[in-house]
């Protein structure tokens, strides 16, 4: 997988065959008159662009009618780019069906839970499960692949675009039919489904597969396992579309790698990306900053998680923005320096490409106020000059290309099943936010200068001395065994409130919470104690808990109490516990401590594992450290998280990016990034 | 009615034929493997359970297909319970139609005002007016009643479940047809309907019954009388369903009492329960605490109102919770002691039964996080131990069973018609909250230690020296006469802003507000003065008014001013007035004073009637007092409303529950309840 | 136009043929028994009513079935009014189709963007584009016009009512068909439409007109130009209905003026009234106060804007309220004095009529709590007495009738296209409020005592020394030329952030913002800098900016900086600029300064143009001044904007309304209005 990515994608515009970091954007020449195209290629070369994604939204242009094909313009674009030494990540163009198709086949339009049709006018107005759409989409893929299979500019295939951004949940009759097939495959018998869904409750027992529906608008909370399975099904339905396109591409161009751009960021949770990753030849991601106090922590978190999803291998940043976007309530511009810093932070976490949406800012359409590499103001602009600078920087970092993530001592387990299940309705609290809890742990580790890897349940957990699993809500028996083995073999597990509560069917483990992990943690919780919005309780280590508390009883002589509640209903009872077992331990945090509280608690959780910061004391907090390792050496990225200048003394290595002062200390200007190379050891 | 209830329901699990307070829960054995059932009965006996409701959501299990019946499991459950000495309140199981029925007949699904279908997946997805649903539901009732009519465990029938919780308002074509029939019955002629609805406004004159529709989504505010009649009709349509089921039950088992569980609590206002009460053999209620500063006042208020709906006769607490529920935004657990206190507060207000949803906490389904008598943690838990304790306490209180409410000096009139009408749209303010205003008066009386009865317009008002009628918005001519007679005969009426404004057609009484009560109150209001959110005005008795003011003129020489406005547009004008007439009086409060303001005002309203607290001074406020009276004596309930210990000196009587100190004072621990028996006198 | 208005509308109830200010209300006698009508006419005469609008919602009464007509009652009403000397503005009654019509033709009901039908029950439940509705409506108009064409009471025609209040946006299939025809007319070819809409983006290229739809609920932001064109189309579709009714009326009664009541107030933005104005014989408006800190500024602003829409000619205040309305969240009553002051403020801005909704407050229906000239309390009420007083005042002001607006030195350009376009989705910020920005400039000018005229793009801009164009977002090439010419000829243009950004197709002008005005303003903005909610930046003149900032570069040697940013990302850069050119200048304000900030800035913008307040210093701010000019003289209106008494010394002229003190100063009591007459000069 890496080799394919490297061989085709990581080439320079200057024809240099040595791998380098890719640089580029979505390129939509069909929005511009022909005479702009020449300037585009010229400016791309000026900026050091090596690759562009073409054709993302070109269906209506390529196929203006059911049996009309217009490839001439695209031939010309491909040739022009190739002549300019720029590779093409060619889209299959299925993201947005053309008006003639939706007019002829309105039955491909998605339907909301409330029964509303999603009409054309925007994009992604198609049902993932529509056989009619599938037929037309695959025909298009076959035509495009056939046309360009031998074009020298082609370096990769880009399946559709941001699959599921708007159409992940469709409640149409097509979806109902496909859901039933998926359930048959999962459960085999109706009896098994009735058991898994707990249909004895509220008189929901099915006597025929045809009775089953998606969880459409109901009179009250729909069946939770039906809801959870519909989430699983919806992710699988789109993955199935991805696979269907990919199969055609592999058949026609077996040597060209296939990717599709994930959206690991913010609240995008509909697509189980760890599960999708195997279906691509390399992982790509789109990321956009949501302004807020933790915004760059979130960027780092997302990039880190993409790395985890990619199994530590390098990945492709397919889209981010040079400055403002256009779809937030207020779309703030990036400050000077943000463009490079944000980009390099992705590289620090394994990105081998830095691409933007889009090359040239549109004059019309729904994203005309989305920033681009060439803004409305034109090439004579601060923004384009920063784009050119970044191109040069990325060239300097060519040695990094292809290097992998070097495992950190701390892992944070991020689990889509728990994310989906923990935030369902009819729960103890509707205020629980799975991703926020994980991000808080991540921010606290950043604040301590401790490197951590986001990992998925598919990862080899034993690589981390400490494994933090916040709100690990869904714990099937097998996972409980894995975690127990992890601890028995010396690992230090940390988990939190509402973890280990249900199995894969969303059935509660009985006998006291946290059911599946009760013995491992050596505690027993008889009852949850969620807190009202605004309510908090004090702990005896001076931290404060919100959102949740538990009524904890110690159930094992080896369980010690790291902190008690000082106020609230459970005052005097344990709040944070640790059960040691051999070399390992299992700790439990029963409340939401927030970034500051976790920062205060973490040393007590890390010390027994012998884990501490790899940074010099004055850089712990201000600086984020990541490490990539490849044939060319170990690459240390040091990112200044602050708006102040930060010296980092005593950090040796060859300076690929950045500067040392007279004493040899690295000196990081505000939001600057330094990159060191050390021998691979 | 009482005797039936007593004879069948108020029996102990131990076979003791003497009446006692019933204790139990919804019992859903179909959610559990067969081997759990034995343990269930064993634990029920340990807890002192006397009755369980079975089959609430068993339709799909009992009738797995149109012509398939499976009663075997239920036979076994009934036998097991009977063998354990536990009575069964057997449900008709019509609350949630099975998938096969909604698949075959999607035309039974309710439709929202916006035209959305409410699909299966939750519960109560049926149109109250669907003839197809009615036919299937009644067939089920007939089968169940026929099957178990002679079963010795059967002590009562439980019609459907929480009728109207989710399907009270249905805007389907079935509803339209039924609405027209209801309107024909109410009005006789189109001319009468056109007059009542004021269809001359906005060109809405109907020339054919078929033109009439439910108030579906409209371009602006729909016709108010159409809205009000649709509320009346919707309540009647479900009542009609209740009656239809009941008629079959009465036909088959004339000696078995029939009930259905009301939901007198919080914002449940769609069902006119005073009107429904006559159609049951005894009144049952479900109550759940909504966390907040007035939460236990609200519990007391609701229980008191149920007592009023039941005409002062004992009633059945069919559902409440041992601890947290699962359907609020945050579901807080009960504190130690809440379980008993909440239960006994219902008993204090006339409940002869304390039942919970549900017996054993589910492992799956939408309510798996709803607490139960046996929690997820199992019988070895603080919660189950508290359940057992409560069972013992209820046994101690057996003498109370069957006793009725002893009328209080103060009545608070709670009127569904005014509730519905006063909160409609296109009014002077959308911030008016009928129930909150009534609850504020109730809280203020509690704070003063003055006992009050919630009563409905069907009650004999003359039993109360003081009658408080907050926001009595709808006053038909007949009610105005009744209230006038009440005052003339020496009663002291207190009413408030927005009272007496409209007749039964929601037509304004002309000539100055509060039209229907203008003469009785001796005032005239030319214009309403609603206040903006956050705005308030000062009165010259140092209270503050919000929400509403009136421009009041005294219209009678006998009207005195109890308080003037000190600030605001009406500064210097009357705010609170009283017109005395013979021994009686009629007072008017023109603004929202809130609990504190009413507490300050109330003595001036109560003193002339000679009404004051029956409690010793130090207990006024901390302690709530209720009185039940039966053949076995007068029973005084004293409920500690605080988290402090409260002594109640000088209160004689036999202590059924609680303790006295050395001086003979009752000593109530935090949230404790004491019960005294005195001779019936 | 004026002459027609004067000749028919401006007659007194007393039969005096001299023009006077009209006074009256909507009169809905069909809501009342016959015996009330006599009293109505008697009270109207007592109040000085000269004209009433009749039949607004009488369709169902006039035409109770498809072929049944009932005019008898209306004949009687017309005769009674005529006998009382009261003129009738007769409605065409098409505002609310009767139940028989919607039952027979549900296909006339509007459909929301989400696909919901708007059902009958309220009013305006008709599709503007329905051919079926059109046919029935026009038949009704023809019948009414034919019936009353020669009735002596008839003084004007009132087309429908508040056209578009609830049905301006309809997404039905009828709307789709009409939209396509409108687009064909606008664009001629699909190629032109594809270009204008930028359909190359997101694969939206149309290959057949039939593929085009209204912007119904979509998966993401619908195409912006599609949205903008749908707004234009929707306004035109209702204008087309207005014209269709008018054509019939003109055919049958060529001498009777036709109007329809606009709703220039608050957020009503769907109807492009400047464009509609030409289709009426005189402009009418409805205005209702929304309570808030700028509420009476808004009243003045709206009245001023109506005057601008009417081209400075007198207009008709068709509806406002004597006191509270019924459709706001809280409907506050007017304070004593507000009734007269609000009315006279409209007259000050050119209203030749003061009318109310409605004559007599309804007892039933959705607006029964809307105040009226005769309230529920009856004629014996403060409110009716104030109504009678106002009638007398208006009689005193008869000389004002027919006078026009005298142009102010300052114009504020209010542009519907910019309003629509600037507030669309997918923009830099969703917090931008076009009308609020314009109102803030207006409030700041009021605070300085500087008279300003609201004008539309159809006005002769050269009449104003200073032209303020806030958020002039849409600037087609022609408008850019007009504004450049304006400045070159000595005008002083002031514009703001987000101005000059797009052309008529919502395509961005390239090369740097504010594209179309870049050269005129002598600046260049490379990037917008919207601010988050709650965020603000400081300027070096001590004002604060919120909502927006720009990254400004001076692009012309003649551009000076009036204020710099002191904080924020652009600290040190220009915030407010002015480019002088000959006698004129063009200024740019790049942030939202709010009323206080603009008040501080304005003198620096007005001074170079030699513009200052016409009021004595102590009256600047407390007093609003307007000037009307007619054959009878110049009429100066002085409105006390405060709750204090304000003396206005040194202001000569004949006092038509108000009083002078011993020194000759006008003395304005709280919220009082004075009117002076001076020779026409």
PDB file of C-alpha atoms in Angstrom, chain C residues 515-598:
ATOM      1  CA  UNK C 515     -14.803  44.506  -6.463  1.00  0.00           C
ATOM      2  CA  UNK C 516     -17.294  46.783  -8.153  1.00  0.00           C
ATOM      3  CA  UNK C 517     -16.440  49.743  -5.923  1.00  0.00           C
ATOM      4  CA  UNK C 518     -12.737  49.090  -5.431  1.00  0.00           C
ATOM      5  CA  UNK C 519     -11.481  51.884  -7.633  1.00  0.00           C
ATOM      6  CA  UNK C 520     -14.073  54.356  -6.457  1.00  0.00           C
ATOM      7  CA  UNK C 521     -13.147  53.706  -2.829  1.00  0.00           C
ATOM      8  CA  UNK C 522      -9.423  53.526  -3.503  1.00  0.00           C
ATOM      9  CA  UNK C 523      -8.895  50.453  -1.346  1.00  0.00           C
ATOM     10  CA  UNK C 524      -8.311  46.750  -1.836  1.00  0.00           C
ATOM     11  CA  UNK C 525      -9.397  43.967   0.501  1.00  0.00           C
ATOM     12  CA  UNK C 526      -7.748  40.608   0.044  1.00  0.00           C
ATOM     13  CA  UNK C 527      -9.775  38.800   2.634  1.00  0.00           C
ATOM     14  CA  UNK C 528     -12.834  39.237   4.827  1.00  0.00           C
ATOM     15  CA  UNK C 529     -12.410  39.025   8.575  1.00  0.00           C
ATOM     16  CA  UNK C 530     -15.789  38.193  10.114  1.00  0.00           C
ATOM     17  CA  UNK C 531     -15.868  38.164  13.903  1.00  0.00           C
ATOM     18  CA  UNK C 532     -17.390  35.512  16.101  1.00  0.00           C
ATOM     19  CA  UNK C 533     -20.540  36.257  18.067  1.00  0.00           C
ATOM     20  CA  UNK C 534     -19.520  38.313  21.094  1.00  0.00           C
ATOM     21  CA  UNK C 535     -16.142  39.196  19.616  1.00  0.00           C
ATOM     22  CA  UNK C 536     -15.206  42.827  18.968  1.00  0.00           C
ATOM     23  CA  UNK C 537     -12.200  44.930  18.050  1.00  0.00           C
ATOM     24  CA  UNK C 538     -11.140  48.395  19.051  1.00  0.00           C
ATOM     25  CA  UNK C 539     -10.584  51.280  16.645  1.00  0.00           C
ATOM     26  CA  UNK C 540      -8.177  54.100  17.316  1.00  0.00           C
ATOM     27  CA  UNK C 541     -11.040  56.594  17.514  1.00  0.00           C
ATOM     28  CA  UNK C 542     -12.307  54.685  20.562  1.00  0.00           C
ATOM     29  CA  UNK C 543     -15.226  53.102  18.792  1.00  0.00           C
ATOM     30  CA  UNK C 544     -15.614  49.325  18.734  1.00  0.00           C
ATOM     31  CA  UNK C 545     -16.342  47.135  15.767  1.00  0.00           C
ATOM     32  CA  UNK C 546     -18.161  43.820  15.762  1.00  0.00           C
ATOM     33  CA  UNK C 547     -19.463  41.284  13.213  1.00  0.00           C
ATOM     34  CA  UNK C 548     -16.940  42.016  10.491  1.00  0.00           C
ATOM     35  CA  UNK C 549     -13.499  43.399   9.737  1.00  0.00           C
ATOM     36  CA  UNK C 550     -11.538  43.642   6.490  1.00  0.00           C
ATOM     37  CA  UNK C 551      -7.890  43.322   5.640  1.00  0.00           C
ATOM     38  CA  UNK C 552      -7.640  46.725   3.884  1.00  0.00           C
ATOM     39  CA  UNK C 553      -4.822  48.047   1.717  1.00  0.00           C
ATOM     40  CA  UNK C 554      -4.936  51.602   0.418  1.00  0.00           C
ATOM     41  CA  UNK C 555      -4.872  51.433  -3.345  1.00  0.00           C
ATOM     42  CA  UNK C 556      -4.954  55.066  -4.261  1.00  0.00           C
ATOM     43  CA  UNK C 557      -2.905  58.035  -3.203  1.00  0.00           C
ATOM     44  CA  UNK C 558      -6.063  60.030  -2.558  1.00  0.00           C
ATOM     45  CA  UNK C 559      -7.361  57.591  -0.005  1.00  0.00           C
ATOM     46  CA  UNK C 560      -7.041  58.697   3.588  1.00  0.00           C
ATOM     47  CA  UNK C 561      -7.622  56.696   6.737  1.00  0.00           C
ATOM     48  CA  UNK C 562     -10.306  58.020   9.084  1.00  0.00           C
ATOM     49  CA  UNK C 563      -9.737  55.311  11.662  1.00  0.00           C
ATOM     50  CA  UNK C 564      -7.413  52.345  12.144  1.00  0.00           C
ATOM     51  CA  UNK C 565      -7.935  49.101  13.962  1.00  0.00           C
ATOM     52  CA  UNK C 566      -6.232  49.208  17.335  1.00  0.00           C
ATOM     53  CA  UNK C 567      -6.799  45.555  18.256  1.00  0.00           C
ATOM     54  CA  UNK C 568      -7.553  42.297  16.502  1.00  0.00           C
ATOM     55  CA  UNK C 569      -5.817  40.553  13.642  1.00  0.00           C
ATOM     56  CA  UNK C 570      -5.810  43.733  11.555  1.00  0.00           C
ATOM     57  CA  UNK C 571      -4.453  46.016  14.301  1.00  0.00           C
ATOM     58  CA  UNK C 572      -2.688  48.945  12.674  1.00  0.00           C
ATOM     59  CA  UNK C 573      -4.535  48.553   9.401  1.00  0.00           C
ATOM     60  CA  UNK C 574      -7.225  50.926   8.115  1.00  0.00           C
ATOM     61  CA  UNK C 575     -10.756  50.468   9.440  1.00  0.00           C
ATOM     62  CA  UNK C 576     -12.496  53.504   7.939  1.00  0.00           C
ATOM     63  CA  UNK C 577     -11.254  55.205   4.777  1.00  0.00           C
ATOM     64  CA  UNK C 578     -12.184  58.080   2.508  1.00  0.00           C
ATOM     65  CA  UNK C 579     -11.065  58.737  -1.017  1.00  0.00           C
ATOM     66  CA  UNK C 580     -11.691  62.306  -2.126  1.00  0.00           C
ATOM     67  CA  UNK C 581     -12.154  63.049  -5.762  1.00  0.00           C
ATOM     68  CA  UNK C 582     -12.903  66.587  -6.849  1.00  0.00           C
ATOM     69  CA  UNK C 583     -15.779  67.821  -4.713  1.00  0.00           C
ATOM     70  CA  UNK C 584     -16.983  64.371  -3.899  1.00  0.00           C
ATOM     71  CA  UNK C 585     -15.733  61.512  -1.816  1.00  0.00           C
ATOM     72  CA  UNK C 586     -16.222  57.810  -1.251  1.00  0.00           C
ATOM     73  CA  UNK C 587     -15.899  56.438   2.274  1.00  0.00           C
ATOM     74  CA  UNK C 588     -15.744  52.870   3.498  1.00  0.00           C
ATOM     75  CA  UNK C 589     -16.566  51.529   6.954  1.00  0.00           C
ATOM     76  CA  UNK C 590     -15.223  48.018   7.293  1.00  0.00           C
ATOM     77  CA  UNK C 591     -16.876  46.926  10.523  1.00  0.00           C
ATOM     78  CA  UNK C 592     -20.148  47.130  12.383  1.00  0.00           C
ATOM     79  CA  UNK C 593     -19.875  50.140  14.679  1.00  0.00           C
ATOM     80  CA  UNK C 594     -23.405  50.079  16.081  1.00  0.00           C
ATOM     81  CA  UNK C 595     -25.489  53.151  16.839  1.00  0.00           C
ATOM     82  CA  UNK C 596     -23.033  54.701  19.293  1.00  0.00           C
ATOM     83  CA  UNK C 597     -20.025  54.150  17.071  1.00  0.00           C
ATOM     84  CA  UNK C 598     -21.771  55.545  14.018  1.00  0.00           C
TER      85      UNK C 598
END
